[in-house]
PDB file of C-alpha atoms and ligand atoms in Angstrom:
ATOM      1  CA  MET A  18     -10.051 -27.352  22.393  1.00 37.00           C
ATOM      2  CA  THR A  19      -9.131 -30.074  24.809  1.00 38.00           C
ATOM      3  CA  LYS A  20      -7.901 -29.272  28.253  1.00 35.00           C
ATOM      4  CA  LYS A  21      -4.573 -30.829  29.113  1.00 34.00           C
ATOM      5  CA  SER A  22      -2.488 -30.646  32.232  1.00 35.00           C
ATOM      6  CA  MET A  23       0.601 -28.558  31.869  1.00 35.00           C
ATOM      7  CA  GLY A  24       4.034 -29.619  32.816  1.00 34.00           C
ATOM      8  CA  SER A  25       7.397 -30.322  31.393  1.00 34.00           C
ATOM      9  CA  SER A  26       5.918 -33.348  29.586  1.00 34.00           C
ATOM     10  CA  PHE A  27       5.028 -31.316  26.537  1.00 36.00           C
ATOM     11  CA  GLU A  28       8.443 -29.677  26.337  1.00 36.00           C
ATOM     12  CA  PRO A  29      10.120 -32.214  24.016  1.00 39.00           C
ATOM     13  CA  HIS A  30       7.194 -32.123  21.585  1.00 44.00           C
ATOM     14  CA  ARG A  31       7.278 -28.388  21.217  1.00 46.00           C
ATOM     15  CA  SER A  32       7.750 -27.521  17.547  1.00 54.00           C
ATOM     16  CA  GLY A  33       9.808 -24.630  16.201  1.00 61.00           C
ATOM     17  CA  ALA A  34       6.596 -22.749  15.485  1.00 61.00           C
ATOM     18  CA  ILE A  35       5.438 -23.141  19.092  1.00 61.00           C
ATOM     19  CA  ALA A  36       8.794 -22.072  20.515  1.00 65.00           C
ATOM     20  CA  ASN A  37       8.647 -19.041  18.275  1.00 66.00           C
ATOM     21  CA  LEU A  38       5.079 -18.330  19.395  1.00 65.00           C
ATOM     22  CA  GLU A  39       6.091 -18.550  23.022  1.00 65.00           C
ATOM     23  CA  ARG A  40       8.960 -16.124  22.501  1.00 65.00           C
ATOM     24  CA  ARG A  41       6.640 -13.633  20.780  1.00 66.00           C
ATOM     25  CA  LEU A  42       4.004 -14.010  23.426  1.00 62.00           C
ATOM     26  CA  PHE A  43       6.507 -13.376  26.162  1.00 63.00           C
ATOM     27  CA  LEU A  44       8.088 -10.379  24.428  1.00 61.00           C
ATOM     28  CA  ARG A  45       4.822  -8.720  23.472  1.00 59.00           C
ATOM     29  CA  GLN A  46       2.428  -9.597  26.266  1.00 60.00           C
ATOM     30  CA  GLY A  47       4.772 -10.655  29.074  1.00 61.00           C
ATOM     31  CA  LEU A  48       2.957 -13.979  29.100  1.00 61.00           C
ATOM     32  CA  SER A  49       4.333 -17.493  29.118  1.00 63.00           C
ATOM     33  CA  LEU A  50       2.581 -20.208  27.134  1.00 61.00           C
ATOM     34  CA  GLY A  51       1.624 -21.786  30.449  1.00 64.00           C
ATOM     35  CA  ALA A  52      -0.079 -18.574  31.577  1.00 63.00           C
ATOM     36  CA  LEU A  53      -1.868 -18.318  28.239  1.00 59.00           C
ATOM     37  CA  ALA A  54      -3.046 -21.912  28.616  1.00 61.00           C
ATOM     38  CA  LEU A  55      -4.501 -21.068  32.023  1.00 59.00           C
ATOM     39  CA  LEU A  56      -6.246 -18.000  30.621  1.00 57.00           C
ATOM     40  CA  ALA A  57      -7.498 -19.734  27.491  1.00 56.00           C
ATOM     41  CA  GLY A  58      -8.416 -22.944  29.309  1.00 56.00           C
ATOM     42  CA  CYS A  59      -7.112 -25.023  26.459  1.00 50.00           C
ATOM     43  CA  ASP A  60      -4.097 -26.836  25.182  1.00 56.00           C
ATOM     44  CA  VAL A  61      -2.035 -24.112  23.601  1.00 54.00           C
ATOM     45  CA  THR A  62       0.841 -26.449  22.875  1.00 57.00           C
ATOM     46  CA  ASP A  63      -0.770 -27.735  19.706  1.00 60.00           C
ATOM     47  CA  GLY A  64      -0.065 -25.220  16.972  1.00 63.00           C
ATOM     48  CA  GLU A  65      -3.594 -24.659  15.741  1.00 70.00           C
ATOM     49  CA  SER A  66      -5.279 -23.905  19.043  1.00 68.00           C
ATOM     50  CA  ALA A  67      -2.314 -21.778  20.096  1.00 65.00           C
ATOM     51  CA  GLN A  68      -2.702 -19.730  16.957  1.00 70.00           C
ATOM     52  CA  ARG A  69      -6.456 -19.473  17.562  1.00 72.00           C
ATOM     53  CA  ALA A  70      -5.980 -18.355  21.171  1.00 69.00           C
ATOM     54  CA  LEU A  71      -3.399 -15.753  20.181  1.00 70.00           C
ATOM     55  CA  GLN A  72      -5.588 -14.442  17.390  1.00 75.00           C
ATOM     56  CA  ALA A  73      -8.549 -14.195  19.751  1.00 74.00           C
ATOM     57  CA  MET A  74      -6.426 -12.193  22.200  1.00 71.00           C
ATOM     58  CA  SER A  75      -5.120  -9.941  19.482  1.00 76.00           C
ATOM     59  CA  ARG A  76      -8.652  -9.330  18.137  1.00 74.00           C
ATOM     60  CA  TRP A  77      -9.790  -8.443  21.621  1.00 71.00           C
ATOM     61  CA  ASN A  78      -6.837  -6.056  21.855  1.00 74.00           C
ATOM     62  CA  ASP A  79      -7.791  -4.412  18.536  1.00 75.00           C
ATOM     63  CA  ALA A  80     -11.409  -4.010  19.642  1.00 68.00           C
ATOM     64  CA  ALA A  81     -10.374  -2.451  22.965  1.00 65.00           C
ATOM     65  CA  GLN A  82      -7.914  -0.090  21.297  1.00 70.00           C
ATOM     66  CA  GLY A  83     -10.448   0.869  18.619  1.00 66.00           C
ATOM     67  CA  TRP A  84     -12.912   1.683  21.339  1.00 60.00           C
ATOM     68  CA  LEU A  85     -10.355   3.783  23.248  1.00 61.00           C
ATOM     69  CA  PHE A  86      -9.069   5.553  20.153  1.00 65.00           C
ATOM     70  CA  ASN A  87     -10.089   9.193  19.926  1.00 68.00           C
ATOM     71  CA  PRO A  88      -9.836  10.343  16.281  1.00 68.00           C
ATOM     72  CA  ALA A  89      -9.528  13.956  17.439  1.00 72.00           C
ATOM     73  CA  ARG A  90      -6.323  13.310  19.420  1.00 82.00           C
ATOM     74  CA  LEU A  91      -3.321  14.750  17.609  1.00 90.00           C
ATOM     75  CA  ALA A  92       0.252  13.465  17.533  1.00 93.00           C
ATOM     76  CA  PRO A  93       2.818  16.084  18.626  1.00 93.00           C
ATOM     77  CA  GLU A  94       4.338  18.274  15.899  1.00 96.00           C
ATOM     78  CA  PHE A  95       7.858  19.721  16.163  1.00 97.00           C
ATOM     79  CA  PRO A  96       9.837  22.728  14.913  1.00 98.00           C
ATOM     80  CA  GLU A  97      12.064  21.997  11.907  1.00 98.00           C
ATOM     81  CA  ASN A  98      15.251  22.294  13.998  1.00 98.00           C
ATOM     82  CA  ARG A  99      14.253  19.081  15.783  1.00 98.00           C
ATOM     83  CA  ILE A 100      14.425  17.018  12.568  1.00 98.00           C
ATOM     84  CA  THR A 101      16.696  13.957  12.861  1.00 98.00           C
ATOM     85  CA  THR A 102      19.571  13.866  10.363  1.00 97.00           C
ATOM     86  CA  PRO A 103      20.368  11.520   8.857  1.00 97.00           C
ATOM     87  CA  PHE A 104      16.893  10.037   9.083  1.00 98.00           C
ATOM     88  CA  PRO A 105      17.074   6.245   9.608  1.00 98.00           C
ATOM     89  CA  PHE A 106      16.151   3.789   6.876  1.00 98.00           C
ATOM     90  CA  ASN A 107      14.202   0.651   7.717  1.00 98.00           C
ATOM     91  CA  ALA A 108      12.494  -2.134   5.776  1.00 98.00           C
ATOM     92  CA  PHE A 109      12.236  -5.916   5.863  1.00 97.00           C
ATOM     93  CA  TYR A 110      15.378  -5.918   3.659  1.00 98.00           C
ATOM     94  CA  SER A 111      18.626  -3.952   3.673  1.00 98.00           C
ATOM     95  CA  GLU A 112      19.199  -0.497   2.215  1.00 98.00           C
ATOM     96  CA  ASP A 113      21.181  -1.791  -0.796  1.00 98.00           C
ATOM     97  CA  GLU A 114      18.064  -3.725  -1.856  1.00 98.00           C
ATOM     98  CA  VAL A 115      15.779  -0.665  -1.997  1.00 98.00           C
ATOM     99  CA  ILE A 116      13.492  -0.851  -5.036  1.00 98.00           C
ATOM    100  CA  ASP A 117      13.619   1.610  -7.897  1.00 97.00           C
ATOM    101  CA  VAL A 118      10.075   2.542  -8.983  1.00 98.00           C
ATOM    102  CA  ASP A 119       9.745   4.186 -12.433  1.00 98.00           C
ATOM    103  CA  GLY A 120       7.852   7.425 -11.728  1.00 98.00           C
ATOM    104  CA  GLY A 121       7.080   8.041 -15.416  1.00 98.00           C
ATOM    105  CA  ARG A 122       5.152   4.789 -15.773  1.00 98.00           C
ATOM    106  CA  TYR A 123       3.755   4.775 -12.260  1.00 98.00           C
ATOM    107  CA  LYS A 124      -0.004   4.566 -11.671  1.00 98.00           C
ATOM    108  CA  LEU A 125      -1.633   4.269  -8.261  1.00 98.00           C
ATOM    109  CA  GLU A 126      -4.270   1.498  -8.449  1.00 98.00           C
ATOM    110  CA  LEU A 127      -7.570   1.754  -6.544  1.00 98.00           C
ATOM    111  CA  SER A 128     -10.032  -1.035  -5.796  1.00 98.00           C
ATOM    112  CA  GLY A 129     -12.744  -2.230  -3.435  1.00 98.00           C
ATOM    113  CA  MET A 130     -15.391   0.094  -1.987  1.00 98.00           C
ATOM    114  CA  ILE A 131     -14.359   3.141  -4.048  1.00 98.00           C
ATOM    115  CA  ALA A 132     -16.666   4.800  -6.621  1.00 98.00           C
ATOM    116  CA  GLU A 133     -13.949   6.188  -8.943  1.00 98.00           C
ATOM    117  CA  ARG A 134     -11.323   3.521  -9.396  1.00 98.00           C
ATOM    118  CA  LYS A 135      -9.354   5.120 -12.225  1.00 98.00           C
ATOM    119  CA  PRO A 136      -5.576   4.844 -11.629  1.00 98.00           C
ATOM    120  CA  TRP A 137      -3.706   8.054 -10.712  1.00 98.00           C
ATOM    121  CA  THR A 138      -0.462   9.276 -12.298  1.00 98.00           C
ATOM    122  CA  LEU A 139       2.130  11.168 -10.234  1.00 98.00           C
ATOM    123  CA  PRO A 140       1.462  14.587 -11.874  1.00 98.00           C
ATOM    124  CA  GLU A 141      -2.237  14.169 -11.000  1.00 98.00           C
ATOM    125  CA  LEU A 142      -1.380  13.329  -7.386  1.00 98.00           C
ATOM    126  CA  TYR A 143       1.121  16.213  -7.096  1.00 98.00           C
ATOM    127  CA  ALA A 144      -1.629  18.614  -8.235  1.00 98.00           C
ATOM    128  CA  LEU A 145      -3.781  17.828  -5.174  1.00 98.00           C
ATOM    129  CA  PRO A 146      -3.727  20.309  -2.237  1.00 98.00           C
ATOM    130  CA  GLN A 147      -0.556  19.664  -0.192  1.00 98.00           C
ATOM    131  CA  VAL A 148       0.110  19.912   3.550  1.00 98.00           C
ATOM    132  CA  SER A 149       3.306  19.338   5.598  1.00 98.00           C
ATOM    133  CA  GLN A 150       4.026  17.903   9.021  1.00 98.00           C
ATOM    134  CA  VAL A 151       7.094  17.533  11.255  1.00 98.00           C
ATOM    135  CA  THR A 152       6.328  14.496  13.399  1.00 97.00           C
ATOM    136  CA  ARG A 153       7.997  11.618  15.195  1.00 95.00           C
ATOM    137  CA  HIS A 154       8.189   8.212  13.522  1.00 95.00           C
ATOM    138  CA  ILE A 155       8.338   5.423  16.119  1.00 93.00           C
ATOM    139  CA  CYS A 156       9.577   1.975  15.099  1.00 93.00           C
ATOM    140  CA  VAL A 157       8.607  -1.127  17.052  1.00 89.00           C
ATOM    141  CA  GLU A 158      12.311  -2.095  16.983  1.00 89.00           C
ATOM    142  CA  GLY A 159      13.007   0.571  19.579  1.00 89.00           C
ATOM    143  CA  TRP A 160      14.127   3.687  17.730  1.00 93.00           C
ATOM    144  CA  SER A 161      12.343   6.897  16.802  1.00 94.00           C
ATOM    145  CA  ALA A 162      13.175   9.876  14.610  1.00 96.00           C
ATOM    146  CA  ILE A 163      11.615  13.202  13.668  1.00 97.00           C
ATOM    147  CA  GLY A 164      11.055  13.936   9.986  1.00 98.00           C
ATOM    148  CA  LYS A 165       9.176  16.255   7.679  1.00 98.00           C
ATOM    149  CA  TRP A 166       6.689  14.818   5.191  1.00 98.00           C
ATOM    150  CA  SER A 167       4.417  16.594   2.715  1.00 98.00           C
ATOM    151  CA  GLY A 168       1.498  15.398   0.645  1.00 98.00           C
ATOM    152  CA  VAL A 169      -2.262  15.329   0.421  1.00 98.00           C
ATOM    153  CA  ARG A 170      -4.451  14.660   3.455  1.00 98.00           C
ATOM    154  CA  PHE A 171      -5.550  11.058   3.026  1.00 98.00           C
ATOM    155  CA  SER A 172      -9.139  11.983   4.034  1.00 98.00           C
ATOM    156  CA  GLU A 173      -9.172  14.507   1.166  1.00 98.00           C
ATOM    157  CA  PHE A 174      -7.970  11.864  -1.279  1.00 98.00           C
ATOM    158  CA  LEU A 175     -10.486   9.263  -0.088  1.00 98.00           C
ATOM    159  CA  LYS A 176     -13.334  11.774  -0.469  1.00 98.00           C
ATOM    160  CA  ARG A 177     -12.217  12.755  -3.984  1.00 98.00           C
ATOM    161  CA  VAL A 178     -12.215   9.165  -5.227  1.00 98.00           C
ATOM    162  CA  GLY A 179     -15.595   8.461  -3.650  1.00 98.00           C
ATOM    163  CA  ALA A 180     -14.356   5.893  -1.119  1.00 98.00           C
ATOM    164  CA  ASP A 181     -17.073   4.452   1.123  1.00 98.00           C
ATOM    165  CA  LEU A 182     -16.085   6.228   4.349  1.00 98.00           C
ATOM    166  CA  SER A 183     -18.349   3.954   6.386  1.00 98.00           C
ATOM    167  CA  ALA A 184     -16.243   0.922   5.401  1.00 98.00           C
ATOM    168  CA  LYS A 185     -14.042  -0.521   8.139  1.00 97.00           C
ATOM    169  CA  PHE A 186     -10.574  -0.838   6.598  1.00 98.00           C
ATOM    170  CA  VAL A 187      -8.161   0.611   4.083  1.00 98.00           C
ATOM    171  CA  GLY A 188      -5.517  -1.770   2.748  1.00 98.00           C
ATOM    172  CA  PHE A 189      -2.201  -1.036   1.015  1.00 98.00           C
ATOM    173  CA  LYS A 190      -0.150  -3.132  -1.401  1.00 98.00           C
ATOM    174  CA  CYS A 191       3.408  -1.995  -1.972  1.00 98.00           C
ATOM    175  CA  SER A 192       5.797  -2.459  -4.898  1.00 98.00           C
ATOM    176  CA  ASP A 193       8.292  -4.286  -2.646  1.00 98.00           C
ATOM    177  CA  ASP A 194       5.664  -6.909  -1.698  1.00 97.00           C
ATOM    178  CA  TYR A 195       5.020  -5.248   1.636  1.00 98.00           C
ATOM    179  CA  SER A 196       1.437  -4.695   2.779  1.00 98.00           C
ATOM    180  CA  THR A 197      -0.462  -3.228   5.700  1.00 98.00           C
ATOM    181  CA  SER A 198      -3.949  -2.031   6.587  1.00 98.00           C
ATOM    182  CA  ILE A 199      -5.581   0.543   8.865  1.00 98.00           C
ATOM    183  CA  ASP A 200      -8.997   1.289  10.337  1.00 96.00           C
ATOM    184  CA  MET A 201     -11.132   3.962   8.631  1.00 97.00           C
ATOM    185  CA  ALA A 202     -10.936   6.340  11.645  1.00 94.00           C
ATOM    186  CA  THR A 203      -7.144   6.408  11.279  1.00 95.00           C
ATOM    187  CA  ALA A 204      -7.412   6.803   7.494  1.00 98.00           C
ATOM    188  CA  LEU A 205      -9.581   9.907   8.062  1.00 97.00           C
ATOM    189  CA  HIS A 206      -7.414  11.329  10.874  1.00 96.00           C
ATOM    190  CA  PRO A 207      -6.295  14.891   9.957  1.00 96.00           C
ATOM    191  CA  GLN A 208      -2.587  13.992  10.376  1.00 97.00           C
ATOM    192  CA  THR A 209      -2.734  10.935   8.117  1.00 98.00           C
ATOM    193  CA  ILE A 210      -1.237  12.020   4.794  1.00 98.00           C
ATOM    194  CA  LEU A 211      -0.368  10.435   1.470  1.00 98.00           C
ATOM    195  CA  ALA A 212       3.185  11.797   1.391  1.00 99.00           C
ATOM    196  CA  PHE A 213       5.121  12.530  -1.804  1.00 98.00           C
ATOM    197  CA  ARG A 214       7.942  14.546  -0.237  1.00 98.00           C
ATOM    198  CA  PHE A 215      10.450  14.070   2.541  1.00 98.00           C
ATOM    199  CA  ALA A 216      12.391  17.121   3.828  1.00 98.00           C
ATOM    200  CA  ASP A 217      10.862  19.218   0.997  1.00 98.00           C
ATOM    201  CA  GLN A 218      12.296  16.929  -1.707  1.00 98.00           C
ATOM    202  CA  ILE A 219      10.521  14.300  -3.816  1.00 98.00           C
ATOM    203  CA  LEU A 220      10.548  11.184  -1.605  1.00 98.00           C
ATOM    204  CA  PRO A 221      13.875   9.392  -2.224  1.00 98.00           C
ATOM    205  CA  PRO A 222      13.680   5.652  -3.032  1.00 98.00           C
ATOM    206  CA  LYS A 223      14.814   4.571   0.443  1.00 98.00           C
ATOM    207  CA  TYR A 224      12.001   6.517   2.132  1.00 98.00           C
ATOM    208  CA  GLY A 225       9.370   5.075  -0.191  1.00 98.00           C
ATOM    209  CA  PHE A 226       9.237   6.692  -3.658  1.00 98.00           C
ATOM    210  CA  PRO A 227       6.796   7.508  -5.095  1.00 98.00           C
ATOM    211  CA  MET A 228       4.653   7.729  -1.966  1.00 98.00           C
ATOM    212  CA  LYS A 229       4.165   6.529   1.579  1.00 98.00           C
ATOM    213  CA  LEU A 230       1.245   6.841   3.934  1.00 98.00           C
ATOM    214  CA  ARG A 231       2.454   8.924   6.855  1.00 98.00           C
ATOM    215  CA  ILE A 232       0.497   8.180  10.047  1.00 97.00           C
ATOM    216  CA  PRO A 233       2.054   9.811  13.126  1.00 95.00           C
ATOM    217  CA  THR A 234      -0.514   8.114  15.397  1.00 94.00           C
ATOM    218  CA  LYS A 235       0.740   4.640  14.421  1.00 94.00           C
ATOM    219  CA  LEU A 236       3.965   2.657  14.739  1.00 94.00           C
ATOM    220  CA  GLY A 237       6.383   2.779  11.793  1.00 96.00           C
ATOM    221  CA  PHE A 238       5.370  -0.555  10.293  1.00 97.00           C
ATOM    222  CA  LYS A 239       1.805   0.772   9.756  1.00 97.00           C
ATOM    223  CA  ASN A 240       3.279   3.519   7.472  1.00 98.00           C
ATOM    224  CA  PRO A 241       3.549   1.797   4.059  1.00 98.00           C
ATOM    225  CA  LYS A 242       6.247   3.006   1.638  1.00 98.00           C
ATOM    226  CA  HIS A 243       6.229   2.441  -2.179  1.00 98.00           C
ATOM    227  CA  ILE A 244       2.418   2.243  -2.254  1.00 99.00           C
ATOM    228  CA  ALA A 245       1.221   0.607  -5.485  1.00 98.00           C
ATOM    229  CA  ALA A 246      -2.451  -0.038  -4.677  1.00 98.00           C
ATOM    230  CA  ILE A 247      -5.055   1.133  -2.187  1.00 99.00           C
ATOM    231  CA  PHE A 248      -8.289  -0.712  -1.457  1.00 98.00           C
ATOM    232  CA  VAL A 249     -11.278  -0.142   0.823  1.00 98.00           C
ATOM    233  CA  THR A 250     -12.924  -3.156   2.443  1.00 98.00           C
ATOM    234  CA  ASN A 251     -14.970  -4.430   5.360  1.00 98.00           C
ATOM    235  CA  SER A 252     -12.778  -7.463   6.023  1.00 97.00           C
ATOM    236  CA  ASN A 253      -9.485  -6.914   7.816  1.00 97.00           C
ATOM    237  CA  PRO A 254      -6.724  -7.345   5.206  1.00 98.00           C
ATOM    238  CA  GLY A 255      -3.912  -7.845   7.772  1.00 97.00           C
ATOM    239  CA  GLY A 256      -0.426  -7.139   6.458  1.00 98.00           C
ATOM    240  CA  TYR A 257       3.207  -8.236   6.239  1.00 97.00           C
ATOM    241  CA  TRP A 258       4.065  -7.838   9.946  1.00 96.00           C
ATOM    242  CA  GLU A 259       0.457  -8.079  11.187  1.00 96.00           C
ATOM    243  CA  ASP A 260       0.246 -11.612   9.737  1.00 95.00           C
ATOM    244  CA  LYS A 261       3.449 -12.519  11.614  1.00 93.00           C
ATOM    245  CA  GLY A 262       1.875 -11.582  14.945  1.00 91.00           C
ATOM    246  CA  TYR A 263       2.467  -7.841  15.383  1.00 92.00           C
ATOM    247  CA  ASN A 264      -0.556  -6.243  16.989  1.00 90.00           C
ATOM    248  CA  TRP A 265      -2.769  -4.950  14.175  1.00 92.00           C
ATOM    249  CA  PHE A 266      -3.852  -1.670  15.823  1.00 89.00           C
ATOM    250  CA  SER A 267      -0.365  -0.557  16.943  1.00 90.00           C
ATOM    251  CA  GLY A 268      -1.188   3.054  17.630  1.00 88.00           C
ATOM    252  CA  SER A 269      -3.398   5.502  19.417  1.00 82.00           C
TER     253      SER A 269
HETATM  254  N1  MTE B  19       6.873  -0.878   1.553  1.00 54.54           N
HETATM  255  C1  MTE B  19       7.385  -0.939   2.800  1.00 54.54           C
HETATM  256  N2  MTE B  19       6.940  -0.077   3.718  1.00 54.54           N
HETATM  257  C2  MTE B  19       7.446  -0.100   4.975  1.00 54.54           C
HETATM  258  C3  MTE B  19       8.406  -1.070   5.372  1.00 54.54           C
HETATM  259  C4  MTE B  19       8.847  -1.988   4.368  1.00 54.54           C
HETATM  260  O1  MTE B  19       9.686  -2.890   4.602  1.00 54.54           O
HETATM  261  N3  MTE B  19       8.319  -1.888   3.092  1.00 54.54           N
HETATM  262  N4  MTE B  19       8.912  -1.074   6.661  1.00 54.54           N
HETATM  263  C5  MTE B  19       8.135  -0.348   7.699  1.00 54.54           C
HETATM  264  C6  MTE B  19       8.890  -0.087   8.922  1.00 54.54           C
HETATM  265  S1  MTE B  19       9.032  -1.357  10.052  1.00 54.54           S
HETATM  266  C7  MTE B  19       9.379   1.158   9.235  1.00 54.54           C
HETATM  267  S2  MTE B  19      10.094   1.519  10.727  1.00 54.54           S
HETATM  268  C8  MTE B  19       9.290   2.269   8.247  1.00 54.54           C
HETATM  269  C9  MTE B  19      10.680   2.840   7.960  1.00 54.54           C
HETATM  270  O2  MTE B  19      10.575   3.993   7.172  1.00 54.54           O
HETATM  271  P1  MTE B  19      11.883   4.844   6.839  1.00 54.54           P
HETATM  272  O3  MTE B  19      12.792   3.963   5.983  1.00 54.54           O
HETATM  273  O4  MTE B  19      11.366   6.034   6.100  1.00 54.54           O
HETATM  274  O5  MTE B  19      12.533   5.181   8.150  1.00 54.54           O
HETATM  275  O6  MTE B  19       8.699   1.867   7.014  1.00 54.54           O
HETATM  276  C10 MTE B  19       7.610   0.975   7.169  1.00 54.54           C
HETATM  277  N5  MTE B  19       6.996   0.813   5.868  1.00 54.54           N
HETATM  278 MO1   MO B  20       9.531  -0.306  11.980  1.00 54.54          MO
END
């Protein structure tokens, strides 16, 4: 990266992507591009090195958070009278575009570092031991709501399918073309559940039929709905919002 003096001279050359980057940087880290340039010691006004500098910072952030994360720490649970009604809907599209997954034909696909990769039907998944939780869902957009989800502990599921629990990441592909990924410690956290029910009813389409991963220790966008495929890997798969610059760890 070449060092370049900063000043208003680069302003007119700033591309849309750079302006966007600067806005994100300021909103998320309270940093201006100029401050980042000082920290990074490089010209962050050219798109590629800016992206590299941001990614380096975000990776450092993930490493620090991973190191601080205590898998034994539990998210608060609430009595049922604290449940938020109606529970908000959110997705990268509007509620009238919610997808309709055919439960009869549905099969959950498994791949990567998993010994038994046979697909699972819904009746097979519903027959697994079920637990419930009343926890707070926190969205990065600035709202939160308490809901009740039920399903199988994700650690239980991963053990049953012979997932390599020493692998680093678990990735999720969703039927609505959403994706996300989590670290293995979070996947094995006792409150992380593969949820089939919301408020004691089969998960309605808007909340992610036929299943979502409920992770009360992570922000809402790390809780994938409409899961179609799960894979275990050692290389960070990123995700829909993660690839757009949201901090990958986004939790505790
Ligand atoms: N498949 C899928 N999962 C998703 C999303 C999405 O757009 N598609 N949005 C995420 C975000 S940002 C939030 S806040 C929650 C919203 O879940 P809810 O509709 O049950 O409130 O789903 C998360 N999981
Ligand atoms: Mo969200």
